[in-house]
Coordinates of C-alpha atoms in Angstrom, one line a residue:
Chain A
X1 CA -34.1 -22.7 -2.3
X2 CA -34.7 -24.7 -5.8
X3 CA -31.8 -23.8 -7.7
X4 CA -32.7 -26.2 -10.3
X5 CA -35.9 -24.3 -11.5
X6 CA -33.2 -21.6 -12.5
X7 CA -30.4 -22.8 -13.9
X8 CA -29.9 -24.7 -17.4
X9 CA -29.9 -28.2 -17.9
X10 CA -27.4 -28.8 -21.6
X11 CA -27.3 -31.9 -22.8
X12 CA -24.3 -33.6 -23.8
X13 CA -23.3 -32.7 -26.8
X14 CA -24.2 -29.5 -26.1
X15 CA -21.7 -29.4 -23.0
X16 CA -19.4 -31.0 -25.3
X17 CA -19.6 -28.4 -27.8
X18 CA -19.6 -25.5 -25.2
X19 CA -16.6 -26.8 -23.5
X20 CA -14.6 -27.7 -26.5
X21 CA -15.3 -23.8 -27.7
X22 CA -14.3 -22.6 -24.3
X23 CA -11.3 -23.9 -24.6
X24 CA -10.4 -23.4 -28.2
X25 CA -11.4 -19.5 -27.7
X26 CA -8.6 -20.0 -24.3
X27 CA -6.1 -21.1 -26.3
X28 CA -6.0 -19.1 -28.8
X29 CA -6.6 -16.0 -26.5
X30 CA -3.4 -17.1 -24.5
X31 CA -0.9 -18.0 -27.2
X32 CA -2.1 -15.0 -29.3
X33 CA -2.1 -12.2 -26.2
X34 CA -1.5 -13.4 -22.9
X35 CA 1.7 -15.7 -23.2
X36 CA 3.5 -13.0 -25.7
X37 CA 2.5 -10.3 -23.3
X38 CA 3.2 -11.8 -20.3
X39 CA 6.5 -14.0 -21.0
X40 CA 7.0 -13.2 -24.5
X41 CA 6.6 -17.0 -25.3
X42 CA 4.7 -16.0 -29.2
X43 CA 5.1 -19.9 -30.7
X44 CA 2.9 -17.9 -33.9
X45 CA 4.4 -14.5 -33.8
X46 CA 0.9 -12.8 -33.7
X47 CA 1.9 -11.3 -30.4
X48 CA 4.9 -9.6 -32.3
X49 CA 2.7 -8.2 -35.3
X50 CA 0.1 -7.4 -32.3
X51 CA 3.1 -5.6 -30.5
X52 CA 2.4 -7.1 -27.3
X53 CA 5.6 -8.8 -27.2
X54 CA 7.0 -5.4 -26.2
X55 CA 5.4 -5.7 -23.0
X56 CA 7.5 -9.0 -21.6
X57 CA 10.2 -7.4 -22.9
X58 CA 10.3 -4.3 -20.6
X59 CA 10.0 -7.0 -18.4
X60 CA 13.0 -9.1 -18.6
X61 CA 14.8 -5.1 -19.1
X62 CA 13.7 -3.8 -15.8
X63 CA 15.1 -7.2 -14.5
X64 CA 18.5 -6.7 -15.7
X65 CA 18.9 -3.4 -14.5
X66 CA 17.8 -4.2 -11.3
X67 CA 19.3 -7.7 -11.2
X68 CA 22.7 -7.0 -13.0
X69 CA 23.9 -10.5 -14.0
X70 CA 27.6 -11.7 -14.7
X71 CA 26.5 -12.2 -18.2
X72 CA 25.7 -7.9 -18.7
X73 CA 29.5 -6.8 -18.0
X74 CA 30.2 -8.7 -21.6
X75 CA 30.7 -6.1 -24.4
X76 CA 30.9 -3.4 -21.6
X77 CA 34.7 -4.2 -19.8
X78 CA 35.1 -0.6 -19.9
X79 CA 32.1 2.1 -19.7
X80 CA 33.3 6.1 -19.6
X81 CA 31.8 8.8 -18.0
X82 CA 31.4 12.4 -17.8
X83 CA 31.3 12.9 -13.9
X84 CA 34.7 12.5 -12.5
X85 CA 35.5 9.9 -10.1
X86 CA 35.3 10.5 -6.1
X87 CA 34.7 9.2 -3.1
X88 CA 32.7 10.4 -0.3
X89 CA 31.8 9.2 3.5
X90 CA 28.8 10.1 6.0
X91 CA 28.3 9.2 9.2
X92 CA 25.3 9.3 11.1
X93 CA 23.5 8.3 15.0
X94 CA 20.4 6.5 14.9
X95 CA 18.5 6.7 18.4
X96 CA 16.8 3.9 19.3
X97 CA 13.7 3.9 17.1
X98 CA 15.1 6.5 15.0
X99 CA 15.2 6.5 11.3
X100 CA 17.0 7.7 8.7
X101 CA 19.0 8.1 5.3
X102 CA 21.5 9.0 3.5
X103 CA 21.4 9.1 -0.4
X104 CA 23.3 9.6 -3.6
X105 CA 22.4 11.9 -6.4
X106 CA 22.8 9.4 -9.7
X107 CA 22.0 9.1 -13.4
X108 CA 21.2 6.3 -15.3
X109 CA 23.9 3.9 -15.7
X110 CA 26.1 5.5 -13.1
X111 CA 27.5 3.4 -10.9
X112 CA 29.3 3.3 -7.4
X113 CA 31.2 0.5 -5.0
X114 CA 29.5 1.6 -1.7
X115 CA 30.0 -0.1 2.2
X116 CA 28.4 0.7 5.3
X117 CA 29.3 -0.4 9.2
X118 CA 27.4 -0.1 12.2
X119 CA 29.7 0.9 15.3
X120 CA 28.0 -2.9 16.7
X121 CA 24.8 -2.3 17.1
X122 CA 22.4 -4.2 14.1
X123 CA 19.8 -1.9 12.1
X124 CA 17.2 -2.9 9.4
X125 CA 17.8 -1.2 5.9
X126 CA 16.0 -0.7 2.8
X127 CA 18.5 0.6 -0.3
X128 CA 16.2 2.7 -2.9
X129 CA 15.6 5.1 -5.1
X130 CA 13.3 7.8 -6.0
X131 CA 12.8 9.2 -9.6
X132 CA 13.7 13.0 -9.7
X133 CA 10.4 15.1 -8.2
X134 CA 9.0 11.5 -7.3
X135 CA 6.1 12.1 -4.6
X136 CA 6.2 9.1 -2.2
X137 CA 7.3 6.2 -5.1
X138 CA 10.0 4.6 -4.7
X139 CA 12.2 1.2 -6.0
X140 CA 13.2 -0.9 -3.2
X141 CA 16.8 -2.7 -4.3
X142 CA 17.8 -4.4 -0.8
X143 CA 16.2 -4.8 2.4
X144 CA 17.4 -6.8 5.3
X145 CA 16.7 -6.6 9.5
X146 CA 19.7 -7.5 12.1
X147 CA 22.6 -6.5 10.1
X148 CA 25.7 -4.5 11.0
X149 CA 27.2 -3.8 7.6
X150 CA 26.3 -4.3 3.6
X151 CA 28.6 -3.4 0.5
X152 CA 28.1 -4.3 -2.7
X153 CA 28.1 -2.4 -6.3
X154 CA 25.5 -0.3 -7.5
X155 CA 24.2 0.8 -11.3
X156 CA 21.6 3.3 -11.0
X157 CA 18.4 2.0 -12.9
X158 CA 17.1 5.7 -13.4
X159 CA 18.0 9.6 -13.0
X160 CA 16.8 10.0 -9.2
X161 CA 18.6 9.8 -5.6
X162 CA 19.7 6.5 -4.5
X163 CA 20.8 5.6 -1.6
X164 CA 19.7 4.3 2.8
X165 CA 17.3 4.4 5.1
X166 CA 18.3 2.5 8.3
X167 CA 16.2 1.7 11.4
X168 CA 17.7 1.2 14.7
X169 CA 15.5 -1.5 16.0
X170 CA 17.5 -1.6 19.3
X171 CA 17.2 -0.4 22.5
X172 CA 21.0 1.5 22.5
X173 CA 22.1 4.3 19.7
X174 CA 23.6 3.2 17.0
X175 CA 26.0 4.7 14.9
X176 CA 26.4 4.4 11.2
X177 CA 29.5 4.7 8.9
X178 CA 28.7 4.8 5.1
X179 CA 31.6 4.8 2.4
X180 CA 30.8 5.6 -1.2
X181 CA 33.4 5.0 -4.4
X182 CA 32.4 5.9 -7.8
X183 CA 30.3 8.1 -10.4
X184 CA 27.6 10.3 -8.7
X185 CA 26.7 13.6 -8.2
X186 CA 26.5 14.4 -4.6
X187 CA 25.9 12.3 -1.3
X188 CA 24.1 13.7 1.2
X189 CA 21.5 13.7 4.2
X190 CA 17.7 14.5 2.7
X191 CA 16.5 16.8 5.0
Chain B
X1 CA -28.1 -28.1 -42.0
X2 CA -29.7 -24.4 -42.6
X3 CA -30.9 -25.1 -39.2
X4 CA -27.5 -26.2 -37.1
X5 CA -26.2 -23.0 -39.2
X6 CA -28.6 -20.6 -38.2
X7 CA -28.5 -22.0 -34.6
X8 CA -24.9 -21.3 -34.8
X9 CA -25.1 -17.9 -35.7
X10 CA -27.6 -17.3 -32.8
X11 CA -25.1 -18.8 -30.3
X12 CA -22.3 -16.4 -31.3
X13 CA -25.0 -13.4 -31.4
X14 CA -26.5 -14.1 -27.9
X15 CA -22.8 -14.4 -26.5
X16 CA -21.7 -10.6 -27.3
X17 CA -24.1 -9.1 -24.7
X18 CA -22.2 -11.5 -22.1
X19 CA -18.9 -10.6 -23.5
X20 CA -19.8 -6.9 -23.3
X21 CA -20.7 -7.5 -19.1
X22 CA -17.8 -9.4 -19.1
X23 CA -15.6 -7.0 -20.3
X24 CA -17.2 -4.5 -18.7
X25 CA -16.4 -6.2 -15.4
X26 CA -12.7 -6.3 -16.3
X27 CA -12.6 -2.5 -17.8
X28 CA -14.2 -1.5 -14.1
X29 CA -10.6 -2.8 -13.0
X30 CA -8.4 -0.9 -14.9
X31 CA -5.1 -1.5 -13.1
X32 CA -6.5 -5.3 -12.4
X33 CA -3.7 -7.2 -11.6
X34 CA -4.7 -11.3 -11.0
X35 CA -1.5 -12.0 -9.5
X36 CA -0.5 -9.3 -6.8
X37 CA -0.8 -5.5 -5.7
X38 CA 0.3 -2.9 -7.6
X39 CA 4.7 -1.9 -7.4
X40 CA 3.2 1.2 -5.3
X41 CA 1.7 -0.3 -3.0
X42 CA 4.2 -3.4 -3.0
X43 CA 6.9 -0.7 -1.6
X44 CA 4.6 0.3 1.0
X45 CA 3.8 -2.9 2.5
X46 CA 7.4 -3.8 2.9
X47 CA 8.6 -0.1 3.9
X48 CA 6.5 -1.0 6.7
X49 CA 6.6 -1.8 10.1
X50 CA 3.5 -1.7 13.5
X51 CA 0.0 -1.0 13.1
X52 CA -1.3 0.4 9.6
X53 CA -5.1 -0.7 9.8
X54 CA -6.3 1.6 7.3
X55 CA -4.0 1.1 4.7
X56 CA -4.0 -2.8 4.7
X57 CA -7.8 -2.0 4.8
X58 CA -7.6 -0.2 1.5
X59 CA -4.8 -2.7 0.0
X60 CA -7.5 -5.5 0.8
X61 CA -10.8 -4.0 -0.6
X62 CA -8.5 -2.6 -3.7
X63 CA -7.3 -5.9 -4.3
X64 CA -10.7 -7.6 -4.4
X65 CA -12.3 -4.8 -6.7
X66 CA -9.4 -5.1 -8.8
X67 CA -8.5 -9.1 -8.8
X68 CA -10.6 -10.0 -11.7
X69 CA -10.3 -13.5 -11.0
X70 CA -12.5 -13.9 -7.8
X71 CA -15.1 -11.4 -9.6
X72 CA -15.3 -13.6 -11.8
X73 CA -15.9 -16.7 -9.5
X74 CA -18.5 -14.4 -7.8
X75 CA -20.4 -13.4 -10.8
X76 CA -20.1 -17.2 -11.7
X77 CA -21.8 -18.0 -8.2
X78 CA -24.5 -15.5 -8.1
X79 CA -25.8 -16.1 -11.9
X80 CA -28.8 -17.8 -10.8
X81 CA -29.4 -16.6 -7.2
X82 CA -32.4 -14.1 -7.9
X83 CA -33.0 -13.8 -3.8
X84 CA -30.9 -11.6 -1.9
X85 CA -31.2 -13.8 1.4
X86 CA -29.1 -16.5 -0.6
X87 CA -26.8 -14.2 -2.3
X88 CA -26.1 -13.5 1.1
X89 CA -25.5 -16.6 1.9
X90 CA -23.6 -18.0 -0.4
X91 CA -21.6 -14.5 -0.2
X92 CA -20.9 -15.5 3.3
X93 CA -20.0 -19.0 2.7
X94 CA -17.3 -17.9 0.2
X95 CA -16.1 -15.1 2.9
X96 CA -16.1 -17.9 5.5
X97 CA -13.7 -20.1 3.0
X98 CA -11.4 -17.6 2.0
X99 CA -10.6 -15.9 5.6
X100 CA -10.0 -19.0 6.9
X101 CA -7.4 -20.0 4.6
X102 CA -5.8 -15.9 4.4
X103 CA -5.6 -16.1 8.3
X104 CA -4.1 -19.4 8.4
X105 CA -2.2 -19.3 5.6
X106 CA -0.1 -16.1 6.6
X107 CA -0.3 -17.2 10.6
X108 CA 1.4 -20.6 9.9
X109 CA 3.9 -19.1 7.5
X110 CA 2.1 -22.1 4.7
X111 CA 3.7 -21.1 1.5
X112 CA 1.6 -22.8 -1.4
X113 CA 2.9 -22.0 -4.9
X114 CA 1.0 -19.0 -6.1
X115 CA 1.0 -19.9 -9.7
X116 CA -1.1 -23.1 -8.9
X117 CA -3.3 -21.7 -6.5
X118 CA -3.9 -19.3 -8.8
X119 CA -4.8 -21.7 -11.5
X120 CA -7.2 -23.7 -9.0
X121 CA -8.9 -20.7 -8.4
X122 CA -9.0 -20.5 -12.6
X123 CA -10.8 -23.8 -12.7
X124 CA -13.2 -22.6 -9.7
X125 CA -14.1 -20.4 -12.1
X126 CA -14.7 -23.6 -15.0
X127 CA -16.3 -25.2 -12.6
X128 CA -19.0 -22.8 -11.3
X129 CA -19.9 -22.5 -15.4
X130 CA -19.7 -25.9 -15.6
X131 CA -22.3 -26.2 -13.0
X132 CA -24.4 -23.3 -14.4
X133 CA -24.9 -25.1 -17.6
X134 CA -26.0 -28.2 -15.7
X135 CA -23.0 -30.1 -16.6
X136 CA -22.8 -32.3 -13.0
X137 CA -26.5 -33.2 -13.4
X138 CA -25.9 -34.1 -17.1
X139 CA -23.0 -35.9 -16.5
X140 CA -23.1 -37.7 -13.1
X141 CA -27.2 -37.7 -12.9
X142 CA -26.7 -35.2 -9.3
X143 CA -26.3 -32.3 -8.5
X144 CA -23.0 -31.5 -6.3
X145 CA -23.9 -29.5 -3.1
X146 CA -23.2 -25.6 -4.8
X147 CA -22.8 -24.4 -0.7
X148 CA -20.4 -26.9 0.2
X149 CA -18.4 -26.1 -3.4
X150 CA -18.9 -22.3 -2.5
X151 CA -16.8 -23.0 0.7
X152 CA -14.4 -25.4 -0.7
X153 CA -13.4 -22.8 -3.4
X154 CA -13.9 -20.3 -1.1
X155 CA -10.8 -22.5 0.6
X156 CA -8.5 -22.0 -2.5
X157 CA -9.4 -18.2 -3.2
X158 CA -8.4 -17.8 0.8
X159 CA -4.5 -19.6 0.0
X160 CA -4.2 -17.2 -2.8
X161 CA -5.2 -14.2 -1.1
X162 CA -2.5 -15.5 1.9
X163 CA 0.3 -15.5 -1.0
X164 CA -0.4 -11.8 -2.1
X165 CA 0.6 -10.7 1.5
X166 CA 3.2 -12.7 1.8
X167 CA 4.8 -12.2 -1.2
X168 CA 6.0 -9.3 0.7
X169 CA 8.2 -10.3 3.7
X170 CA 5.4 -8.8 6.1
X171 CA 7.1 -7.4 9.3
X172 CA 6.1 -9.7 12.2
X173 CA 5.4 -6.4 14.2
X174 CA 1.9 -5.9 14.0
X175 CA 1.1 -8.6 11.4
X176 CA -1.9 -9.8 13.2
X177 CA -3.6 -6.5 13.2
X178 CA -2.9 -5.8 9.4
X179 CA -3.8 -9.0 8.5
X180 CA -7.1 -9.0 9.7
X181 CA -7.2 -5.3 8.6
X182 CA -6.7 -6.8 4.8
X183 CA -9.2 -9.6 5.5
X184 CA -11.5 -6.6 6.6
X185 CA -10.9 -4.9 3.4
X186 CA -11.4 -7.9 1.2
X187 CA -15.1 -8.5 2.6
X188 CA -15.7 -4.7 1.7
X189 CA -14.6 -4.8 -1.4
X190 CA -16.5 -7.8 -1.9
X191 CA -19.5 -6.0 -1.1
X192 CA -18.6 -3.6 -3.6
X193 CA -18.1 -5.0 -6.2
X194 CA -20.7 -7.1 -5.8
X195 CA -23.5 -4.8 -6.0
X196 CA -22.0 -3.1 -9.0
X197 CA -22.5 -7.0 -10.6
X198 CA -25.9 -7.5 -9.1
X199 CA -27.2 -4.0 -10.2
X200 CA -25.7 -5.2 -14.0
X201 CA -27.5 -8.3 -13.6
X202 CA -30.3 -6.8 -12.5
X203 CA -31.3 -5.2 -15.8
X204 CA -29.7 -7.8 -17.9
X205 CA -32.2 -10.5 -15.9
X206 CA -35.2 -8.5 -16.8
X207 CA -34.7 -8.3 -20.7
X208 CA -36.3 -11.0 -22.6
X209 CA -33.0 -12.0 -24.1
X210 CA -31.3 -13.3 -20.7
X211 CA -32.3 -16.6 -21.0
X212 CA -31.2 -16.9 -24.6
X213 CA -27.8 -15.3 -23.6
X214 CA -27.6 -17.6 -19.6
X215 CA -26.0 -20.3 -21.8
X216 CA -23.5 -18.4 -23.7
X217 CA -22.5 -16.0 -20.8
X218 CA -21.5 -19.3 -19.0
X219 CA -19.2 -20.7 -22.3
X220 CA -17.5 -16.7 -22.3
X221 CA -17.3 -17.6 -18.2
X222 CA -15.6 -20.9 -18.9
X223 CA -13.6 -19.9 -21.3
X224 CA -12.5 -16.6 -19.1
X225 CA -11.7 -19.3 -16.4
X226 CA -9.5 -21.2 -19.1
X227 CA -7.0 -18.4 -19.6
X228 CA -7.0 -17.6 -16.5
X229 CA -5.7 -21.5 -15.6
X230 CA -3.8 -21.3 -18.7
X231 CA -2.1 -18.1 -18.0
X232 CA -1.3 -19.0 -14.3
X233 CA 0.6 -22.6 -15.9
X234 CA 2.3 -20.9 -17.9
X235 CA 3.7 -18.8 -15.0
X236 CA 4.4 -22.0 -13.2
X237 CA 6.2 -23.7 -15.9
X238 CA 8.2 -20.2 -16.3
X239 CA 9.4 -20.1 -13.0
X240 CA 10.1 -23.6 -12.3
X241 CA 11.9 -25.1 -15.1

């Protein structure tokens, strides 16, 4: 073991030099590519003429849509749409153990006000989506254990089916009551 | 003058074979991803619940292979270790350092900010160039124990591995199992990835040219871990102010 007979020995100013390269090459590596690419900081605009900025960008987009803030309902008080307004409710019995789901057929920028109950026992959830003739990928939106209801509002980030899957986690079956309000296609149970 | 010019020229010449393994070493990673697992895989891990040995097996060894960031550390380590018996050693040290801190990390629920762990593990990576170029003995006249650093980083490399799994709310039913499952997979992706590096450096050693090049590869290293620090501060400053 004589590690010293192998590796170099720089003098000073050598390691001065080497370091002080390091680190200019760094910087200018990160605020010419990595910080406009990453979180499209681009103090000299390189990233832009580069195109990376592009990249943060779809970023902070796919954050919004999944995220919708207070702030994205400005400009759009009123949004139209070509499928007719309905309502729809399922019901279904989770054994304990048991799985299952119930989904929504949706297009981007649909949306629906949607509720579910237990009838008292609590289940774990997972809301998501799958893009249309998705294999096994999927967008989780909400996931929670011990709950007996959720509701909220839902915009549909792509063209896909949206919707449940609950777990009954308990030792006693568990009934589940799902109420859906809005703009979507079809709800139903995927077989 | 002619002389610092032309010494110049031959510092930026002998540094494009290292930038070339370098890059190489990154383009072997083509979804490499420093700071997490892929979305696939992301909605796997929390989809699931009980015993999944072989998948967190797979999630750990992909995320080694992948995770440019301890390659990097590791091809930092083993630049000078021509024997096998002490790659292996040092291979193990760093394995000992970084389960300890995964299984201990995750077990006692320790949530350390992943952007600065991430950046330590950036300047583990300037430091092991650092101490290739012989910048401790230059500097403080010794030479730091390079096993007990090994282990030390190996320390830091473990916390950021633990914040990868727990990034996603692991389900406490059979968390013990996968978890040791991923540790499983880290060490054989380790392995992997290691031999591709030793087989590179293997025929880079044996060209007359590697000693020329030692000193630049280790700037290109430095500087690799500088972005790396740079990028994961960046994140940190991002996300908390």
């Amino acid at each position: 073991m004589n590690a010293s007979s192998t590796s170099l020995r720089a003098t000073l100013p050598q390691l001065l030099k080497a370091t002080a390269l390091a680190a200019v090459v760094a910087c200018a590596i990160l605020i010419t590519a990595v910080l406009p690419a990453e979180y499209g900081y681009d103090p000299t605009g390189i990233g832009r003429l580069l195109g990376l900025t592009v990249l943060s960008e779809q970023h902070e987009k796919d954050a919004d849509v999944l995220i919708p803030s207070a702030d994205s309902t400005v400009g759009h008080t009123v949004v139209q749409y070509e499928v007719p307004f309905h309502n729809d409710e399922k019901a279904l019995t989770l054994q304990p153990n048991e799985g299952a789901e119930i989904k929504a057929v949706m297009r981007t920028g649909e949306s629906i006000v949607f509720g579910w109950t237990t009838d008292g026992g609590a289940v774990s959830f997972d809301m998501h989506g799958e893009k249309l003739n998705a294999s096994d990928e999927f967008s989780s939106y909400w996931k929670d254990k011990d709950q007996t209801s959720a509701h909220g509002r839902f915009v549909a980030p792509f063209d896909g089916t949206h919707g449940w899957y609950w777990k009954n986690r308990g030792t006693r079956p568990v009934t589940i009551t799902v109420k859906v309000a809005g703009y979507f296609e079809k709800l139903y149970m995927p077989g | 003058m002619l002389v610092s010019e032309r010494s110049t020229l031959r510092v930026v010449g002998a540094m494009i074979p290292s930038i070339v393994v370098i890059s190489l070493l990154m383009l072997l990673t083509p979804l490499a991803n420093a700071h997490g697992v892929a979305q696939g895989d992301q909605a796997f891990i929390e989809g699931s619940s009980g015993w999944h040995l072989m998948p967190y097996l797979y999630l750990g060894a992909k995320h080694m292979v992948t995770g440019y960031d301890h390659l990097l550390f590791l091809f930092g380590v083993i630049f000078f270790l021509y024997r096998l018996k002490e790659v292996g050693l040092y291979v193990t040290l760093f394995a000992v350092g970084h389960s300890s801190t995964l299984l201990f990390g995750v077990l006692s629920s320790t949530h350390v900010n992943p952007y600065i762990v991430d950046a330590i593990i950036g300047l583990s990576v300037v430091y092991k160039a650092l101490d290739n170029l012989g910048a401790f003995k230059t500097l403080l006249g010794v030479q730091p124990n390079t096993k007990i650093a090994v282990l030390i980083f190996g320390l830091f490399h473990g916390f950021g591995l633990a914040t990868k799994l727990q990034d996603f709310s692991l389900s406490n039913d059979g968390l013990v199992p996968n978890m040791l499952a991923f540790n499983v997979g880290v060490e054989i992706g380790q392995l992997l990835a290691l031999s591709i590096i030793l087989i590179a450096m293997g025929y880079w050693r044996r060209t007359s040219a590697f000693a020329r090049q030692a000193f630049a590869a280790n700037v290109v290293l430095m500087s690799a871990g500088f972005v790396l620090t740079g990028y994961q501060m960046a994140g940190y400053v991002k996300t908390n102010f």
